[in-house]
Every structure is written in C-alpha cells, then in structure tokens.
Coordinates of C-alpha atoms in Angstrom, one line a residue:
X21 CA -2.4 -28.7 1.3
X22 CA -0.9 -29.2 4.9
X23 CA -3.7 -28.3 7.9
X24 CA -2.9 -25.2 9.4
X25 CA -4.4 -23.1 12.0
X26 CA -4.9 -19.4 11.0
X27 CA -3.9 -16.9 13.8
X28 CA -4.6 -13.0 14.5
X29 CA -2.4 -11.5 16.9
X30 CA -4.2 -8.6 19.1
X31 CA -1.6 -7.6 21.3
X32 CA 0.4 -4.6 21.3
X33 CA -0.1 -1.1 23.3
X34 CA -0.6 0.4 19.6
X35 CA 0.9 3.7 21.8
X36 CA 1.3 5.7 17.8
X37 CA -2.3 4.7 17.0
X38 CA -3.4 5.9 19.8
X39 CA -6.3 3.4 19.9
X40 CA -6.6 -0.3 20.0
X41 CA -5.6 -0.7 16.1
X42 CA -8.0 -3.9 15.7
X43 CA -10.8 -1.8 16.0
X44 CA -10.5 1.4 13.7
X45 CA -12.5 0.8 10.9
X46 CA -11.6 0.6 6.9
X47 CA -14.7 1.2 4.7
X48 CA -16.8 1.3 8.1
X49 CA -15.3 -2.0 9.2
X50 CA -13.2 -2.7 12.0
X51 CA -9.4 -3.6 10.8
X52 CA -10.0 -7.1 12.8
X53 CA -12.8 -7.6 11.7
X54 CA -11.7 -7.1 8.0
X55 CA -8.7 -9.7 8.3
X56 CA -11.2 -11.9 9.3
X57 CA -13.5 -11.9 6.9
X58 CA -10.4 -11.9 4.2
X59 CA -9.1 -14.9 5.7
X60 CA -12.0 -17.2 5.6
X61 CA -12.2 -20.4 3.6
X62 CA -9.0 -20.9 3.3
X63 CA -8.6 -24.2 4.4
X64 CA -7.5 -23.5 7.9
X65 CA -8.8 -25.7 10.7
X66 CA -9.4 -23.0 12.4
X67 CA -8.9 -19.4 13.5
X68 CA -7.7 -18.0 16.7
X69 CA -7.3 -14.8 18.4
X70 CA -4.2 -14.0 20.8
X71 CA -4.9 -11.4 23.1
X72 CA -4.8 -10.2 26.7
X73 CA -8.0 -8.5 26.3
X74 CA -10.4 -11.6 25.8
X75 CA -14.0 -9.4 26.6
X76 CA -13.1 -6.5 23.6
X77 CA -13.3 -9.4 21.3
X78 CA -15.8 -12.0 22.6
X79 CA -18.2 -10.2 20.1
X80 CA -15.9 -11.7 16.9
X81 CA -16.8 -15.7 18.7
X82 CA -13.8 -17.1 18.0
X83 CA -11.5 -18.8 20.2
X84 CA -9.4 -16.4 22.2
X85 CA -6.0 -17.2 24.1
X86 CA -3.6 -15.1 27.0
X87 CA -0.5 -15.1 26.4
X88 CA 1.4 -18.2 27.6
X89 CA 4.3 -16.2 29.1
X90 CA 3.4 -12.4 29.4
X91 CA 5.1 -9.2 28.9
X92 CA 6.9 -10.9 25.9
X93 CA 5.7 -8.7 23.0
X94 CA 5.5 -10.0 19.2
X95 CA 7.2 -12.7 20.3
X96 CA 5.2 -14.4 23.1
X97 CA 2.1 -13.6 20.8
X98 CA 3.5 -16.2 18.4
X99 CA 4.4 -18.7 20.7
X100 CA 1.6 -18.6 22.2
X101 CA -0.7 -19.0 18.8
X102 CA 1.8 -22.1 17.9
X103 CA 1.2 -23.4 21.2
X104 CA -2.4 -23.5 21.3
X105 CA -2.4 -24.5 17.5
X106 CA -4.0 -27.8 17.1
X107 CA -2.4 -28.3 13.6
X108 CA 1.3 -28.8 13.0
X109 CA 1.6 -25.5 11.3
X110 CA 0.5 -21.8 12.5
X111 CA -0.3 -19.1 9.8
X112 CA 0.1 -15.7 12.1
X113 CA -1.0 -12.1 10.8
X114 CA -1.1 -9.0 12.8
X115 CA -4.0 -7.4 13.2
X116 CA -2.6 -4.4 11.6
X117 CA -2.9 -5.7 8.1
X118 CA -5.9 -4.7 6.5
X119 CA -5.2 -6.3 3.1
X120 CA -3.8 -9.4 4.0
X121 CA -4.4 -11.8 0.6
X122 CA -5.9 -15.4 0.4
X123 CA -3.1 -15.3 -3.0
X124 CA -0.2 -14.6 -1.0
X125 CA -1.4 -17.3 2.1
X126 CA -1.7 -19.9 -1.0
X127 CA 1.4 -19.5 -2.3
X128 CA 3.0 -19.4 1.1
X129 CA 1.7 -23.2 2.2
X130 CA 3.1 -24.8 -0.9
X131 CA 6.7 -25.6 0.8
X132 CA 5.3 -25.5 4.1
X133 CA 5.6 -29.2 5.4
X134 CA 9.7 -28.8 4.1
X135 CA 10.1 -26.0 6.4
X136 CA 9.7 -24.6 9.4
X137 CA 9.1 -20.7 8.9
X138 CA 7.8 -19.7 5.8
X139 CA 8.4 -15.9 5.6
X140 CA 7.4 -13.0 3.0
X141 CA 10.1 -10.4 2.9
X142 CA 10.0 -6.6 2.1
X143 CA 13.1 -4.6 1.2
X144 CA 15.2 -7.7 2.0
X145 CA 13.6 -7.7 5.8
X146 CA 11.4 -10.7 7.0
X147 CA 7.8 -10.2 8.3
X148 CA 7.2 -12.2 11.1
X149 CA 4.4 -11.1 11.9
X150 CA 2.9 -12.5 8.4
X151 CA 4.4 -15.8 8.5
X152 CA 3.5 -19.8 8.7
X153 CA 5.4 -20.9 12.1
X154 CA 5.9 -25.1 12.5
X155 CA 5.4 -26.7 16.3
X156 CA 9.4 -27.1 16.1
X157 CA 9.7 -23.1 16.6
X158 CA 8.3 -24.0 20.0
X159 CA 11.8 -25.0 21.8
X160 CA 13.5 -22.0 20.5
X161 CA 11.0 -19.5 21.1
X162 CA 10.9 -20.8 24.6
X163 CA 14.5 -20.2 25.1
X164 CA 14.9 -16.7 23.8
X165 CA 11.7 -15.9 26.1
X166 CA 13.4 -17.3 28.5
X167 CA 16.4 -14.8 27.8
X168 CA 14.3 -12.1 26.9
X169 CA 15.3 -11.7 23.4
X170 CA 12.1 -10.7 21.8
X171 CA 12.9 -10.2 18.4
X172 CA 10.7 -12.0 16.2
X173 CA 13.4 -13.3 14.2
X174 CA 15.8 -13.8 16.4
X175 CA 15.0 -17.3 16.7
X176 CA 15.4 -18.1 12.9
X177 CA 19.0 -18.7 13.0
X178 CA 18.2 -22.4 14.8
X179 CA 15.0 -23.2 12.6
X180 CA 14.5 -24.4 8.5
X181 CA 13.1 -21.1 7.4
X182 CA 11.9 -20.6 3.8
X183 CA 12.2 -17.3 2.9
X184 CA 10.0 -15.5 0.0
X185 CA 11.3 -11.9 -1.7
X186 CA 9.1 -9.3 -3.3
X187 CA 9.8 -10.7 -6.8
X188 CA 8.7 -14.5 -5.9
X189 CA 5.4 -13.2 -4.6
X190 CA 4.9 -10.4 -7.6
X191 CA 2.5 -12.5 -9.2
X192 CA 0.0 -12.5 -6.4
X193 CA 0.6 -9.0 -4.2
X194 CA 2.4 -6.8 -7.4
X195 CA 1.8 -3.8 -5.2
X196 CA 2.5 -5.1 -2.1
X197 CA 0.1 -3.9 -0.1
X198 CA -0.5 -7.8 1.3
X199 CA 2.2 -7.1 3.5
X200 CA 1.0 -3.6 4.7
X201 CA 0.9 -2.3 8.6
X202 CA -1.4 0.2 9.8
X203 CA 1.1 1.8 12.5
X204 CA 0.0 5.7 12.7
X205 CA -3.2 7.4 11.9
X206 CA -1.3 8.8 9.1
X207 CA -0.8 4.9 7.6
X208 CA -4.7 4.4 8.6
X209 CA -5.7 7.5 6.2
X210 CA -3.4 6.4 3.6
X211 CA -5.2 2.5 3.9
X212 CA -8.7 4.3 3.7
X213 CA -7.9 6.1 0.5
X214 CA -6.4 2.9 -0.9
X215 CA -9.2 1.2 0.0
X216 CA -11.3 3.3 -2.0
X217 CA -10.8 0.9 -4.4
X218 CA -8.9 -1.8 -2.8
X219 CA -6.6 -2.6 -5.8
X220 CA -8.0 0.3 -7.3
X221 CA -5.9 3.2 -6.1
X222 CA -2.2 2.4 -5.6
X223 CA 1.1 1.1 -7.5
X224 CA 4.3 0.0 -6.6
X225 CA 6.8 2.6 -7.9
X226 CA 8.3 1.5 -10.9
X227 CA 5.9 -0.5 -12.3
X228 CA 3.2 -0.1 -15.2
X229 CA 0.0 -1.8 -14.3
X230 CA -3.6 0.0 -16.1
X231 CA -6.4 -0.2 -14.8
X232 CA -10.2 0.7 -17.2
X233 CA -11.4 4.1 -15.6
X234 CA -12.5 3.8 -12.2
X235 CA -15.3 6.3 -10.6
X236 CA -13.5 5.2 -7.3
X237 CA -10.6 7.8 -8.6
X238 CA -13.0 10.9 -8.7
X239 CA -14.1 10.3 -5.1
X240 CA -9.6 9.7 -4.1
X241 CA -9.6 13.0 -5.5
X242 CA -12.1 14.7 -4.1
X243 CA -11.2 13.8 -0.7
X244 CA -7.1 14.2 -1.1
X245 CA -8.1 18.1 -2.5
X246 CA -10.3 19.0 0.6
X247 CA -7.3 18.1 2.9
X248 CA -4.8 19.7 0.5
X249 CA -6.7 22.8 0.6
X250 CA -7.1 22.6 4.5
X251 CA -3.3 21.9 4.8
X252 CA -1.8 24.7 2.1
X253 CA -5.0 27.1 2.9
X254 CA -3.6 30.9 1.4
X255 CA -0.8 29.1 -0.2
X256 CA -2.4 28.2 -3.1
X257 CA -4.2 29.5 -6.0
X258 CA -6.4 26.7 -7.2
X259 CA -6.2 22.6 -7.1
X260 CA -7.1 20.3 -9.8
X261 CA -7.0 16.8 -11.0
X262 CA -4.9 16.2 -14.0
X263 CA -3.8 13.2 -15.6
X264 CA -4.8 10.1 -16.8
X265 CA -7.2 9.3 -14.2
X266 CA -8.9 12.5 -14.5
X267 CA -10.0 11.4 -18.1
X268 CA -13.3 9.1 -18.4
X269 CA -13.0 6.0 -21.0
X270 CA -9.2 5.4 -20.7
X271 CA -7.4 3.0 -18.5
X272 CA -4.6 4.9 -16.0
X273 CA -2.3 3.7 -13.6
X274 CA -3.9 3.7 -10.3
X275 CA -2.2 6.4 -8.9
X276 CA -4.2 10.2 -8.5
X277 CA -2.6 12.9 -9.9
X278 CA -2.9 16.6 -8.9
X279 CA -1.7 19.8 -9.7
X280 CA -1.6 22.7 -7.2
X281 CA -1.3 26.2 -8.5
X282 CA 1.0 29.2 -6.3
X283 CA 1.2 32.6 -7.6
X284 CA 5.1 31.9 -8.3
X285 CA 7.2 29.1 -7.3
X286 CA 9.3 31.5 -6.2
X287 CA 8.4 29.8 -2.7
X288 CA 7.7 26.6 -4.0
X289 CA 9.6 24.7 -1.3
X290 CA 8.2 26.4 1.8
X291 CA 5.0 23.7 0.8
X292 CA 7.2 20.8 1.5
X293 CA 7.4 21.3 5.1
X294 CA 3.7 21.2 5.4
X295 CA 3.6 18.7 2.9
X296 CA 5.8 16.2 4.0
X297 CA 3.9 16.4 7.4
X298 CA 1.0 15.0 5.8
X299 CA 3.1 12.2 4.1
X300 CA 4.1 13.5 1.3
X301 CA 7.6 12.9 -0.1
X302 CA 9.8 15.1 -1.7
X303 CA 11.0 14.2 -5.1
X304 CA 14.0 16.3 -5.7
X305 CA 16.2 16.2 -9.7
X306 CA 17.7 12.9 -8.8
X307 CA 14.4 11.3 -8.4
X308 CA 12.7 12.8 -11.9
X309 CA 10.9 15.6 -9.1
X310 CA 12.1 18.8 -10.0
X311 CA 11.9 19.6 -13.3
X312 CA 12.0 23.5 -14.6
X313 CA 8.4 25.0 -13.7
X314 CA 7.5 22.5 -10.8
X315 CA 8.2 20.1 -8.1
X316 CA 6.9 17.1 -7.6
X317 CA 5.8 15.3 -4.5
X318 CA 4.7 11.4 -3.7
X319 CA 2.0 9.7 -1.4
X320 CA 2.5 6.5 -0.4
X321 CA 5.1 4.2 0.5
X322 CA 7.3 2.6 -2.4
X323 CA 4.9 -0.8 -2.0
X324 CA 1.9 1.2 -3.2
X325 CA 2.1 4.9 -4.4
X326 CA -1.6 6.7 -4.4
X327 CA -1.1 10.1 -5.4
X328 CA 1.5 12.3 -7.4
X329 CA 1.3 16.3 -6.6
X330 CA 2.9 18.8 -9.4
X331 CA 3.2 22.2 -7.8
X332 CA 3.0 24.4 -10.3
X333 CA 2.7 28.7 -11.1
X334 CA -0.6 29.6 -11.7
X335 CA -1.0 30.5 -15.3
X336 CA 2.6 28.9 -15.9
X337 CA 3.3 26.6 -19.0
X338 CA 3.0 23.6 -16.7
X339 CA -0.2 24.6 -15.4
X340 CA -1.7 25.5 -18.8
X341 CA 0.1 22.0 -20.0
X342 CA -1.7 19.7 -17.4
X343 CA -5.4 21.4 -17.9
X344 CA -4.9 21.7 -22.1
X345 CA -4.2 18.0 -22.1
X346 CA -7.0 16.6 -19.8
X347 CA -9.6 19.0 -21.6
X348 CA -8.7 17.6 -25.3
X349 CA -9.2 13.9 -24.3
X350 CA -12.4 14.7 -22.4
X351 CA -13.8 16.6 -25.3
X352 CA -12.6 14.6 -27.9
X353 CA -13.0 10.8 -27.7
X354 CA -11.2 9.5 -30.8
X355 CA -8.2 10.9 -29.3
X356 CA -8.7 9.2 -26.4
X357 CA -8.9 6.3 -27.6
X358 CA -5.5 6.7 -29.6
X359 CA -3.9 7.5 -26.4
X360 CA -5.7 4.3 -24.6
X361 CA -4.4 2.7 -27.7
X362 CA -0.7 3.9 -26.9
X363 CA -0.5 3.3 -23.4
X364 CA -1.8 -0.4 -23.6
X365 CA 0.6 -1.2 -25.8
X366 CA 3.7 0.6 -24.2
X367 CA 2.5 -1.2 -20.5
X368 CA 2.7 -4.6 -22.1
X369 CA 6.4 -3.6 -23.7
X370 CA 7.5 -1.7 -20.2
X371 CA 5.9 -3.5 -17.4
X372 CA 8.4 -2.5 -15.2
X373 CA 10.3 0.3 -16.5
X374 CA 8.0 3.2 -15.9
X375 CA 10.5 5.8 -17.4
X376 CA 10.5 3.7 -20.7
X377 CA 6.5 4.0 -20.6
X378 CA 6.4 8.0 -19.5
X379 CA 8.6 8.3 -22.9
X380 CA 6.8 6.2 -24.9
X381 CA 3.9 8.6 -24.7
X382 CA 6.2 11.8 -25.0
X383 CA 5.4 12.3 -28.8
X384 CA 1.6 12.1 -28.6
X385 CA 1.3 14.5 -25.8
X386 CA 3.5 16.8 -27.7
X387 CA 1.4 16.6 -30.5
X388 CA -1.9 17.5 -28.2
X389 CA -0.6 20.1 -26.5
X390 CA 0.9 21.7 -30.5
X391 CA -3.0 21.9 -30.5
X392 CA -3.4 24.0 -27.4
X393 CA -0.9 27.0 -28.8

C-alpha cells in the first residue's frame, strides 16, 4: 500500500450546529476525537489536524496546521492538508463524520498511485471531503483559490480522479453511514441513536440485512418513545414497540419499529407537521405509506433508516394486528423460531428487494394473526 498521510479537517463556522462540531460528543466522546481513534493503524505515516483554532485541539497532540491561504473554506482546508503532507498522497475526512470506516479507507488506496483523487460518491455526488488527494492537486487548487472558486470539486475537471459509487463500496459500508455528516443537531441525535449500536440500529432502504436480537434496540426504543411522547403529547393514546425487533430470540432488520395509537385517524395527518419537524418523513400510497387504517412515517436518511412509525386508531384492526403478533412470538418460542426460520431464508433470496421479503412473510403472519380472532 502507497504511504499516505491521514488528515482531519477542523475548519468550518459549523453556524447550523451551533457549536464547534469536533467537539459534540457520540457515546460520550467528542466527534474528533472518535474519527481519531477510528482511523488509527491504518498505515498512515501520520495524522494531521487543519485548523485555525490550534489551542482547542492541542489537547488531541497531534500536529496542527493554519490554513495556507485563509478565508478559502473546504477548499483551502484541503490544500492546505496536501501541502503540509509529507507523503505523496493525502487521505482527508471532515470532522463531521463520526463513522468514518478503516473498510472503506482500504478499499479506497488500492488504485491510489494510478490516480490522483480517489472519491466515494453518494446519490451520484462526490465527497470531497472523504477523499485521497495526490501532491498534483496542488497547482490546480492553487489556481482556483487564486480565483476564488471554492468548490471542492471544482478542480477535478484538470486532475486523474477515480471515482467510487455506492454499489462498488456496498461490500464494506452496505448502509452507508461511512459517508455520513453531522450537519444539524437534528443529524447529531439521529448519529447518537445509530450509534446505540453502531451497525446495530440502521439500514439502507431497500435492502434486507438481519441482524440476532440486539438489547441495544430496547434502549433505541425507549428513548425515540419518550421524545414521541414529548412531541405528540395529547395527540396520542398510547406508544408501543412492535415488530420484529420488539421480539427476543429472532434476528430483525435493524430498523425500530413503533406504533402510535390516536383515538381516530380521522386527524391522522395533523401529526405529520409535528413529525416531520423532528425528522420524520412522510410515506404517502406511492411510497407503500398509506395503507387503509394507518400512515406510515420514516427516520433516517435513505443511507441508513433507524426507525419506522405506523400511526394507527386505538383499538383499530392495525393496532390490535401489531400487539396480537408481537405477543404470540414472545409467548410462544417455537413459533418464533419458524418465523426466524422464514425470514433467514427469504433475506438470503431477496437481499435487496425488500418488498419481495415483506411478501415472503405475508402468509405466516396471516396465519398468526387467524389465531388472534
């Protein structure tokens, strides 16, 4: 592997944070510290800070550098990690990017001595603030600082760039939260509930990954119902967590699901204003969300989806549905196990075709909830 220099770019006014964003903390750790301590031993030669604000991290004892040409954003932090580099190549991460992965980094240095970028992309868009720089960026970074064109790719044009899509990097960050920002403190809550269980709470949509019961789920529920029930306060009957999750001894997806109870759903939708203010996302009929007796809302970016909410009438089919089911596999363990069975063998058939899963398991769910009538 080529000798790189690892680099952690602390710049930024991080004005929607409203706080230096290196130093909120994850699981009691600062974010910056975090990166760090997921970056080491990976071959770099060394690892560097770029930052304008040297004495807030001369606790971390690493080297620390200004930026060569100030007021130059993104962009003059990365020519100024390349430029103090003492290797050839540069690895720069933000210091927004709490689980930045030693898998991804890996795979990301195998073309690196035929290129000069190497870049992960997301939804088609490259992240240049996750990507291995060469010293030949140098000259045209210069010149569009120069300019003041401070778009981080808008040098790429004149350099060998090696670009890497979602589906090239599957293997190593299938739920993509390698390439995760922390932005707003609504992104920070949503990293500490993923981070819960790291790899334990969250899923791309789409795809079918299980996981074997986590007790890390219990506590993701716990704390998403005492902010639901905060948020919806008189709007709402009673909260509960449903699912697959909810059930000890089989393996889920690992994504929480909840159902909240009105007294009719006759005013369903005046929840989603509050809702989507707390991040949730509306799943309307085009989206599998509104079904006859509930809507349905999501948590989580695309990348990695942490929670599902069914609003549902109290006493209402759906609602007696979504408690009948979890009681019967808590209380009877051989149909568990069936169902574990089933939905083992339906995620290695439909890895990625979630709907083909959900109606895989249609018949056996009928058959449990026969038992409930």
């Amino acid at each position: 592997m080529a000798e790189f220099t690892l680099a952690i770019i602390c710049g930024g006014k991080s004005s929607r944070m409203g706080t230096n964003k290196a130093f909120v903390e994850i699981e009691g750790t600062p974010m910056i510290e975090r990166i760090i301590e997921r970056t080491q031993g990976l071959g770099q030669q060394e690892t560097i800070l770029v930052t304008n604000a040297p004495t807030e991290y001369a606790h971390l004892d690493l080297p620390m550098y200004l930026d060569v040409i100030p007021e130059c954003g993104a962009l003059g932090g990365i020519y100024t990690a390349i430029y103090h580099s003492k290797t050839t190549h540069t690895m720069v991460i933000a210091c927004d990017m709490p689980f930045v992965s030693a898998d991804v980094i890996h795979v990301m240095m195998r073309d690196v001595s035929d290129y000069d970028v190497v870049v992960p992309t997301v939804k088609g868009y490259p992240q240049g603030l996750h990507a291995l720089y060469s010293k030949n960026c140098l000259e045209p970074i210069r010149a569009k600082l120069n300019q003041k064109q401070l778009k981080v790719i808008g040098f790429y044009e004149q350099v060998n760039v090696k670009y890497l899509d979602e589906d090239t990097l599957r293997a190593v960050n299938p739920d993509g939260l390698a390439l995760m920002n922390v932005n707003t403190p609504d992104d920070l809550e949503h990293a500490r509930r993923i981070a819960l269980g790291s790899d334990l709470i969250g899923l791309r949509r789409g795809i079918v990954r299980l996981l074997p019961h986590q007790e890390a789920w219990k506590k993701a529920y716990e704390i998403e119902k005492e902010r639901l029930a905060s948020e919806l306060k008189d709007e709402i009957i009673a909260i509960e967590h449903v699912g697959s999750t909810a059930i000890p001894n089989i393996p889920a997806k690992p994504i929480i699901d909840i159902a909240i109870a009105m007294p009719s759903l006759d005013n369903a939708l005046d929840l989603k204003p509050i809702l989507e203010s707390i991040g949730y996302q509306y799943r309307p009929a085009h989206d599998g969300g509104r079904k006859e007796g509930q809507d349905t809302y999501a948590l989580g970016e695309e990348i990695a989806r942490t929670h599902y909410l069914h609003v549902v009438e109290y006493g209402g089919e759906e609602w007696q549905n979504y408690l009948c089911f979890r009681d019967t596999l808590r209380n009877n363990p051989d149909l568990a196990r069936d169902y574990a069975d089933i939905k083992r063998t339906l995620a290695r058939q439909f890895p990625e075709k979630r709907y083909d899963y959900t109606d895989g398991k249609a018949n056996f769910i009928q058959r449990v909830l026969e038992q409930c009538r």
